[in-house]
Coordinates of C-alpha atoms in Angstrom, one line a residue:
X11 CA 13.0 30.2 5.3
X12 CA 14.3 27.4 7.5
X13 CA 18.1 27.0 7.6
X14 CA 18.1 23.4 8.9
X15 CA 15.5 20.6 8.9
X16 CA 15.7 17.2 10.7
X17 CA 14.0 14.3 8.9
X18 CA 12.4 12.0 11.4
X19 CA 12.1 9.1 9.0
X20 CA 14.0 6.6 6.9
X21 CA 14.1 5.0 3.4
X22 CA 12.8 6.6 0.2
X23 CA 10.7 9.3 1.9
X24 CA 13.7 10.6 3.8
X25 CA 15.6 10.7 0.6
X26 CA 12.7 12.5 -1.1
X27 CA 12.6 15.2 1.7
X28 CA 16.4 15.7 1.6
X29 CA 16.2 16.4 -2.2
X30 CA 13.4 18.9 -1.7
X31 CA 15.5 20.6 1.1
X32 CA 18.5 20.7 -1.2
X33 CA 16.6 22.5 -3.9
X34 CA 15.4 25.1 -1.3
X35 CA 18.9 25.6 0.1
X36 CA 18.1 24.0 3.5
X37 CA 20.6 21.9 5.4
X38 CA 19.4 18.5 6.5
X39 CA 19.9 16.2 9.5
X40 CA 19.2 12.5 9.2
X41 CA 18.5 10.2 12.1
X42 CA 19.0 6.4 11.7
X43 CA 18.9 3.1 13.5
X44 CA 21.9 0.8 13.7
X45 CA 20.2 -1.4 11.1
X46 CA 20.0 1.6 8.8
X47 CA 23.6 2.9 9.2
X48 CA 24.4 2.2 5.5
X49 CA 21.1 3.7 4.2
X50 CA 21.0 6.2 1.4
X51 CA 19.4 8.9 3.5
X52 CA 22.3 8.8 5.9
X53 CA 24.8 9.3 3.0
X54 CA 22.8 12.2 1.5
X55 CA 22.1 14.3 4.5
X56 CA 24.5 17.0 5.7
X57 CA 24.5 15.6 9.2
X58 CA 23.4 12.2 10.5
X59 CA 22.9 10.8 14.0
X60 CA 22.2 7.3 15.3
X61 CA 19.1 7.1 17.5
X62 CA 19.2 3.5 18.7
X63 CA 19.5 -0.1 17.7
X64 CA 16.8 -1.6 15.4
X65 CA 13.2 -1.7 16.7
X66 CA 10.9 1.2 15.6
X67 CA 10.0 1.8 19.3
X68 CA 13.6 2.5 20.2
X69 CA 14.4 4.5 17.1
X70 CA 12.0 6.2 14.7
X71 CA 9.3 6.3 17.4
X72 CA 11.6 7.6 20.1
X73 CA 10.3 11.1 20.6
X74 CA 12.9 12.1 23.3
X75 CA 15.9 11.0 21.2
X76 CA 14.6 12.8 18.1
X77 CA 13.8 16.0 19.9
X78 CA 17.2 16.0 21.6
X79 CA 19.0 15.6 18.3
X80 CA 17.0 18.5 16.8
X81 CA 18.0 20.7 19.8
X82 CA 21.6 19.6 19.6
X83 CA 21.9 20.3 15.8
X84 CA 19.9 23.5 16.1
X85 CA 17.3 22.3 13.6
X86 CA 14.5 24.7 13.3
X87 CA 12.0 22.2 12.0
X88 CA 11.3 18.5 11.8
X89 CA 9.7 16.7 8.8
X90 CA 8.1 13.5 9.9
X91 CA 7.5 12.0 6.4
X92 CA 4.8 9.3 6.5
X93 CA 4.3 6.5 9.0
X94 CA 6.2 6.4 12.3
X95 CA 5.5 9.8 14.1
X96 CA 3.9 11.6 11.2
X97 CA 0.4 11.6 12.8
X98 CA 1.5 11.4 16.4
X99 CA -0.2 14.2 18.4
X100 CA 2.4 13.9 21.3
X101 CA 5.3 14.3 18.9
X102 CA 3.8 17.4 17.2
X103 CA 3.0 18.9 20.6
X104 CA 6.6 18.2 21.8
X105 CA 8.0 20.0 18.8
X106 CA 5.9 23.0 19.6
X107 CA 6.9 22.9 23.3
X108 CA 10.6 23.1 22.3
X109 CA 10.0 25.8 19.7
X110 CA 10.7 23.4 16.8
X111 CA 8.4 23.6 13.8
X112 CA 6.5 20.4 13.1
X113 CA 6.1 20.3 9.3
X114 CA 2.5 19.3 9.2
X115 CA -0.8 20.5 10.6
X116 CA -1.1 21.8 14.2
X117 CA -1.2 19.0 16.8
X118 CA -4.8 19.9 17.7
X119 CA -5.8 19.2 14.1
X120 CA -4.0 15.9 14.1
X121 CA -5.7 15.0 17.4
X122 CA -9.2 15.8 16.0
X123 CA -8.7 14.0 12.7
X124 CA -6.9 11.0 14.4
X125 CA -10.1 10.1 16.2
X126 CA -11.9 8.7 13.2
X127 CA -15.3 8.5 14.8
X128 CA -15.3 12.1 16.0
X129 CA -13.9 13.3 12.6
X130 CA -16.9 11.7 10.9
X131 CA -19.2 13.8 13.1
X132 CA -17.4 17.0 12.1
X133 CA -17.6 16.1 8.5
X134 CA -21.3 15.5 8.8
X135 CA -21.7 19.0 10.2
X136 CA -19.7 20.4 7.2
X137 CA -22.1 18.6 4.8
X138 CA -19.5 16.1 3.7
X139 CA -21.3 12.8 2.9
X140 CA -20.4 10.0 5.4
X141 CA -21.0 6.3 5.5
X142 CA -24.0 5.4 7.8
X143 CA -22.9 4.0 11.1
X144 CA -22.6 4.5 14.8
X145 CA -22.6 8.0 16.4
X146 CA -19.0 8.0 17.5
X147 CA -17.3 5.1 19.3
X148 CA -19.2 2.0 20.3
X149 CA -19.8 1.8 24.1
X150 CA -20.7 -1.9 24.3
X151 CA -21.7 -4.9 22.2
X152 CA -25.4 -4.3 22.7
X153 CA -25.2 -0.9 21.2
X154 CA -23.3 -2.2 18.2
X155 CA -25.9 -4.9 17.6
X156 CA -28.6 -2.3 17.6
X157 CA -26.7 -0.1 15.2
X158 CA -26.0 -3.0 12.9
X159 CA -29.7 -4.0 12.8
X160 CA -30.6 -0.4 12.0
X161 CA -28.2 0.1 9.1
X162 CA -28.2 -3.5 7.9
X163 CA -25.5 -6.2 7.5
X164 CA -22.8 -6.5 6.4
X165 CA -21.1 -3.9 8.6
X166 CA -17.4 -3.1 9.2
X167 CA -15.8 -2.5 12.6
X168 CA -13.0 0.1 12.5
X169 CA -10.5 1.3 15.1
X170 CA -11.0 4.9 16.0
X171 CA -7.2 5.5 16.0
X172 CA -6.7 3.1 13.1
X173 CA -5.0 3.3 9.7
X174 CA -3.0 1.2 7.3
X175 CA -5.6 -1.6 7.2
X176 CA -5.1 -2.4 10.9
X177 CA -8.1 -2.8 13.3
X178 CA -10.7 -3.5 10.6
X179 CA -13.1 -6.5 10.4
X180 CA -16.2 -7.1 8.2
X181 CA -19.2 -8.9 9.9
X182 CA -22.2 -10.4 8.1
X183 CA -24.3 -11.3 11.1
X184 CA -24.6 -10.8 14.9
X185 CA -22.1 -13.6 15.9
X186 CA -19.5 -12.3 13.4
X187 CA -20.0 -8.8 14.7
X188 CA -19.3 -9.8 18.3
X189 CA -16.1 -11.6 17.3
X190 CA -15.1 -8.7 15.0
X191 CA -15.4 -6.2 17.8
X192 CA -13.3 -8.3 20.2
X193 CA -10.6 -8.8 17.5
X194 CA -10.6 -5.1 16.5
X195 CA -10.4 -3.9 20.0
X196 CA -7.4 -6.2 20.7
X197 CA -5.6 -5.3 17.5
X198 CA -6.3 -1.5 17.9
X199 CA -5.0 -1.6 21.5
X200 CA -1.8 -3.3 20.4
X201 CA -1.1 -1.2 17.3
X202 CA -2.4 2.2 18.3
X203 CA -2.6 2.2 22.1
X204 CA -6.3 2.9 21.8
X205 CA -8.9 0.1 21.7
X206 CA -11.9 2.2 20.8
X207 CA -13.8 1.1 17.7
X208 CA -16.8 2.4 15.7
X209 CA -19.2 0.8 13.2
X210 CA -20.0 1.6 9.6
X211 CA -22.2 0.0 6.9
X212 CA -19.9 -2.1 4.8
X213 CA -20.2 -0.9 1.2
X214 CA -19.5 -3.5 -1.4
X215 CA -18.4 -2.9 -5.0
X216 CA -16.8 0.4 -4.2
X217 CA -13.7 2.3 -5.4
X218 CA -11.2 4.0 -3.1
X219 CA -10.6 7.5 -4.4
X220 CA -8.7 10.1 -2.4
X221 CA -8.3 13.8 -2.9
X222 CA -5.0 15.6 -2.4
X223 CA -5.4 18.9 -0.5
X224 CA -3.1 21.6 0.8
X225 CA -3.8 24.5 3.1
X226 CA -1.9 27.4 4.5
X227 CA -2.1 29.5 7.6
X228 CA -4.2 32.2 5.9
X229 CA -7.3 30.1 5.4
X230 CA -6.5 29.1 1.8
X231 CA -7.2 25.4 0.8
X232 CA -6.8 24.0 -2.6
X233 CA -7.4 20.5 -4.0
X234 CA -5.0 19.0 -6.5
X235 CA -7.1 16.3 -8.1
X236 CA -7.6 12.7 -7.1
X237 CA -5.7 9.5 -6.8
X238 CA -7.5 6.1 -7.4
X239 CA -6.2 3.6 -4.9
X240 CA -8.7 0.8 -5.6
X241 CA -6.2 -1.9 -6.3
X242 CA -5.6 -3.2 -2.8
X243 CA -4.7 -6.3 -0.9
X244 CA -6.1 -6.6 2.6
X245 CA -6.8 -2.8 2.7
X246 CA -3.1 -2.2 1.7
X247 CA -2.6 -0.1 -1.5
X248 CA -0.6 -1.7 -4.2
X249 CA -1.2 0.6 -7.2
X250 CA -2.3 4.2 -7.4
X251 CA -3.2 6.4 -10.4
X252 CA -4.4 9.8 -11.4
X253 CA -6.8 10.7 -12.8
X254 CA -9.3 8.0 -11.7
X255 CA -10.8 6.2 -14.7
X256 CA -14.1 6.3 -12.8
X257 CA -14.5 10.0 -12.4
X258 CA -16.0 12.6 -14.9
X259 CA -15.4 16.3 -14.5
X260 CA -18.6 17.0 -12.6
X261 CA -17.9 14.2 -10.0
X262 CA -14.2 15.2 -9.8
X263 CA -15.3 18.8 -8.9
X264 CA -17.9 17.7 -6.4
X265 CA -15.4 15.4 -4.6
X266 CA -12.7 18.1 -4.7
X267 CA -15.0 20.7 -3.2
X268 CA -16.1 18.3 -0.5
X269 CA -12.5 17.7 0.4
X270 CA -11.9 21.4 0.6
X271 CA -15.0 21.8 2.8
X272 CA -13.7 19.0 5.0
X273 CA -10.3 20.7 5.3
X274 CA -11.7 24.1 6.1
X275 CA -13.9 22.5 8.9
X276 CA -10.7 21.8 10.7
X277 CA -8.8 25.0 9.6
X278 CA -6.3 22.7 7.9
X279 CA -2.9 24.1 7.2
X280 CA -0.6 21.6 5.5
X281 CA -0.7 18.8 2.9
X282 CA -3.4 16.2 3.6
X283 CA -5.5 13.6 1.9
X284 CA -9.3 13.2 2.2
X285 CA -10.2 9.5 1.4
X286 CA -13.6 8.6 0.0
X287 CA -15.4 5.4 -1.0
X288 CA -17.2 5.7 -4.4
X289 CA -20.1 3.4 -5.1
X290 CA -21.5 2.1 -8.4
X291 CA -24.0 5.0 -8.5
X292 CA -21.3 7.6 -8.2
X293 CA -22.2 8.4 -4.6
X294 CA -19.1 9.2 -2.5
X295 CA -18.6 8.9 1.2
X296 CA -15.9 10.3 3.5
X297 CA -13.7 7.6 5.1
X298 CA -10.9 9.5 6.8
X299 CA -8.4 12.3 6.4
X300 CA -4.7 11.6 6.6
X301 CA -2.7 14.5 8.1
X302 CA 0.6 13.7 6.4
X303 CA 2.2 13.4 3.0
X304 CA 1.1 10.1 1.4
X305 CA 3.3 7.4 0.0
X306 CA 1.7 8.0 -3.3
X307 CA 2.1 11.8 -3.5
X308 CA 4.4 11.4 -6.5
X309 CA 1.4 10.4 -8.7
X310 CA -0.2 13.9 -8.1
X311 CA 3.2 15.6 -8.7
X312 CA 3.5 13.9 -12.1
X313 CA 0.2 15.2 -13.4
X314 CA 0.2 18.6 -11.8
X315 CA 3.9 19.5 -11.9
X316 CA 3.7 20.7 -8.3
X317 CA 6.3 19.6 -5.7
X318 CA 4.2 18.8 -2.7
X319 CA 7.1 18.4 -0.3
X320 CA 8.5 21.8 -1.1
X321 CA 5.1 23.4 -0.9
X322 CA 4.5 21.7 2.5
X323 CA 7.8 23.1 3.8
X324 CA 7.1 26.6 2.5
X325 CA 3.6 26.6 4.1
X326 CA 5.2 25.6 7.4
X327 CA 7.6 28.5 7.0
X328 CA 4.6 30.8 7.0
X329 CA 4.3 31.3 3.3
X330 CA 1.0 31.6 1.5
X331 CA 0.2 28.9 -1.1
X332 CA 2.0 29.8 -4.3
X333 CA -1.1 28.9 -6.4
X334 CA -4.8 29.2 -6.5
X335 CA -7.5 26.6 -7.4
X336 CA -7.8 27.9 -10.9
X337 CA -4.0 27.4 -11.4
X338 CA -4.3 23.6 -10.9
X339 CA -4.3 21.7 -14.2
X340 CA -4.1 17.9 -14.5
X341 CA -2.0 16.8 -17.5
X342 CA -2.0 13.2 -18.7
X343 CA -2.1 10.1 -16.6
X344 CA 0.3 8.8 -13.9
X345 CA 0.4 5.3 -12.4
X346 CA 2.4 4.1 -9.4
X347 CA 3.4 0.5 -8.6
X348 CA 4.8 -0.2 -5.2
X349 CA 7.8 -2.5 -5.6
X350 CA 8.0 -4.4 -2.3
X351 CA 10.4 -7.0 -1.0
X352 CA 7.6 -9.6 -0.9
X353 CA 7.0 -12.9 -2.6
X354 CA 3.9 -12.6 -4.6
X355 CA 3.9 -16.4 -5.2
X356 CA 3.8 -17.1 -1.4
X357 CA 1.0 -14.9 -0.2
X358 CA 3.2 -11.8 -0.4
X359 CA 5.4 -12.9 2.4
X360 CA 8.0 -10.3 3.3
X361 CA 11.5 -11.1 2.0
X362 CA 14.2 -9.0 3.8
X363 CA 17.8 -9.6 2.8
X364 CA 20.6 -8.2 0.6
X365 CA 19.9 -6.8 -2.8
X366 CA 22.7 -8.2 -5.0
X367 CA 22.0 -6.1 -8.1
X368 CA 19.8 -3.0 -8.4
X369 CA 19.3 -1.2 -11.7
X370 CA 16.3 1.1 -11.8
X371 CA 14.2 1.9 -14.8
X372 CA 14.5 5.2 -16.7
X373 CA 13.6 6.9 -19.9
X374 CA 10.9 9.4 -20.7
X375 CA 7.9 9.6 -18.4
X376 CA 9.4 7.4 -15.7
X377 CA 10.1 8.3 -12.1
X378 CA 11.7 6.1 -9.4
X379 CA 11.6 7.0 -5.7
X380 CA 13.9 4.7 -3.8
X381 CA 16.6 4.4 -1.2
X382 CA 17.9 1.1 -2.6
X383 CA 21.2 0.3 -4.3
X384 CA 23.3 -2.8 -5.2
X385 CA 24.5 -4.3 -1.9
X386 CA 21.8 -2.7 0.2
X387 CA 20.5 -4.9 3.0
X388 CA 16.7 -4.6 3.5
X389 CA 16.2 -4.9 7.3
X390 CA 13.4 -7.0 8.7
X391 CA 12.3 -4.4 11.2
X392 CA 10.4 -2.0 9.0
X393 CA 8.1 -2.0 5.9
X394 CA 9.2 -3.9 2.9
X395 CA 9.0 -1.2 0.2
X396 CA 12.0 -1.1 -2.1
X397 CA 10.9 1.5 -4.7
X398 CA 8.0 3.4 -6.0
X399 CA 7.9 3.2 -9.8
X400 CA 5.8 5.9 -11.5
X401 CA 5.0 6.1 -15.2
X402 CA 3.4 9.1 -16.9
X403 CA 1.7 9.1 -20.2
X404 CA -0.5 11.5 -22.3
X405 CA -3.4 9.1 -21.6
X406 CA -4.0 6.0 -19.4
X407 CA -3.1 3.5 -22.2
X408 CA 0.3 5.2 -22.8
X409 CA 1.0 5.3 -19.0
X410 CA 0.2 1.5 -18.8
X411 CA 2.4 0.7 -21.8
X412 CA 5.2 2.8 -20.4
X413 CA 4.9 1.1 -17.0
X414 CA 5.2 -2.3 -18.7
X415 CA 8.4 -1.2 -20.4
X416 CA 9.7 0.2 -17.1
X417 CA 8.9 -3.0 -15.2
X418 CA 10.7 -5.1 -17.8
X419 CA 13.8 -2.9 -17.4
X420 CA 13.8 -2.9 -13.6
X421 CA 16.4 -5.3 -12.2
X422 CA 16.4 -6.4 -8.6
X423 CA 18.2 -9.6 -7.6
X424 CA 18.9 -11.2 -4.3
X425 CA 15.4 -10.8 -2.8
X426 CA 11.9 -11.7 -4.1
X427 CA 9.9 -8.7 -5.2
X428 CA 6.4 -7.8 -6.4
X429 CA 7.6 -7.0 -9.9
X430 CA 6.1 -10.1 -11.4
X431 CA 2.7 -9.2 -9.9
X432 CA 2.7 -5.7 -11.3
X433 CA 3.8 -6.9 -14.8
X434 CA 0.9 -9.3 -14.9
X435 CA -1.5 -6.7 -13.6
X436 CA -0.6 -4.3 -16.4
X437 CA -1.8 -6.9 -18.9
X438 CA -5.0 -7.8 -17.1
X439 CA -8.0 -6.9 -19.3
X440 CA -10.2 -5.8 -16.3
X441 CA -7.4 -3.5 -15.0
X442 CA -6.8 -2.1 -18.4
X443 CA -10.6 -1.4 -18.8
X444 CA -10.5 0.7 -15.7
X445 CA -13.8 -0.9 -14.5
X446 CA -13.0 -2.6 -11.2
X447 CA -13.5 -2.2 -7.4
X448 CA -11.6 -2.9 -4.2
X449 CA -12.6 -6.6 -4.5
X450 CA -10.5 -6.9 -7.7
X451 CA -7.7 -9.1 -6.3
X452 CA -10.2 -11.3 -4.5
X453 CA -11.9 -12.1 -7.7
X454 CA -9.0 -12.2 -10.1
X455 CA -5.9 -14.3 -9.4
X456 CA -3.3 -12.2 -11.2
X457 CA -0.4 -14.7 -11.0
X458 CA -2.3 -17.8 -11.9

């Protein structure tokens, strides 16, 4: 077992990892920017070190500083959380070079899966269904036009190193395609340092369903059910739930087994998420595999009772998985609402600032993952998430009603939040029916 872990992250995920470490008897080291000096993860960790001023580039993306602090504190492992360096091949490799365990998959796996176009080719060989598109990265505009004409418009241009909704454009004809490629290449180069893009058939009227997997170093891979992430705005998830209202047991098993096959094709050895598109005919297609813990992992924990962070740490220690596929049982329904410091009445504009009053919801079946408190100042340099509010019920209807109650209890003053949006969504008839697709928020104006 590790004696000390450095958490290379901030906010609620850093707090979440510290709590898991405490339960395992592991000492923790927090790193923080000057803007985060009063953050909760700094207060909760056994040791804490400032790594720079404010910008992500100088702090939570500063590999040298983080590695140096790990060496200085004699931390045996680094947990990257999500975002920042969590899927950075160079960081994972640097950890290995300095004999520090990177809590995640091997850097070679991150590298292979980080190249979305090449990952698709590997999935194809593993008999995992993929969306029709280009064979790898697009070499030039002429090639993209030929591919688009072959598979038919509309098409979607995607960054090979992309994620988080960045570097994506839909094109309905040749002119739009040429513009989309230029825009995606520029955006991808700016965000990911890699301007390569690839092409896929754009599938309309689809759901976004992801499968949670975990593998160990002994060839064991297990899937822990699905999360439905269909409620999105500009490819950014707003609400997640498990189980998906769209899946029956047969489809759930097929998708789960496909996710396991996908993981085994890469000899996957950590927690990961295989993301699929599901169409109206119940055909599913591989999108990408995320090689980190997801923001929404708590949804899976609520229905399975398995602590994914602790399992991830134990697997990285060299332990075998503590359960088999037959041990995984999904109980009830869990729904997560991301409470962000954004103004839902003003195009979800970010609203950093001081939280004057913060009183989180509670009661049976409610979980709140957060690093916020009364007086906390939300800095403008990072993402705007304040809390993850998760409700659990014996069925979907109870989970929704419990979420409504929890939203009504939640008090956050001083900054605008997405609470009004989520409260309206829980009463929306289409959402409650469970019959919707990723275009839901384009067709239904929740706050009008």
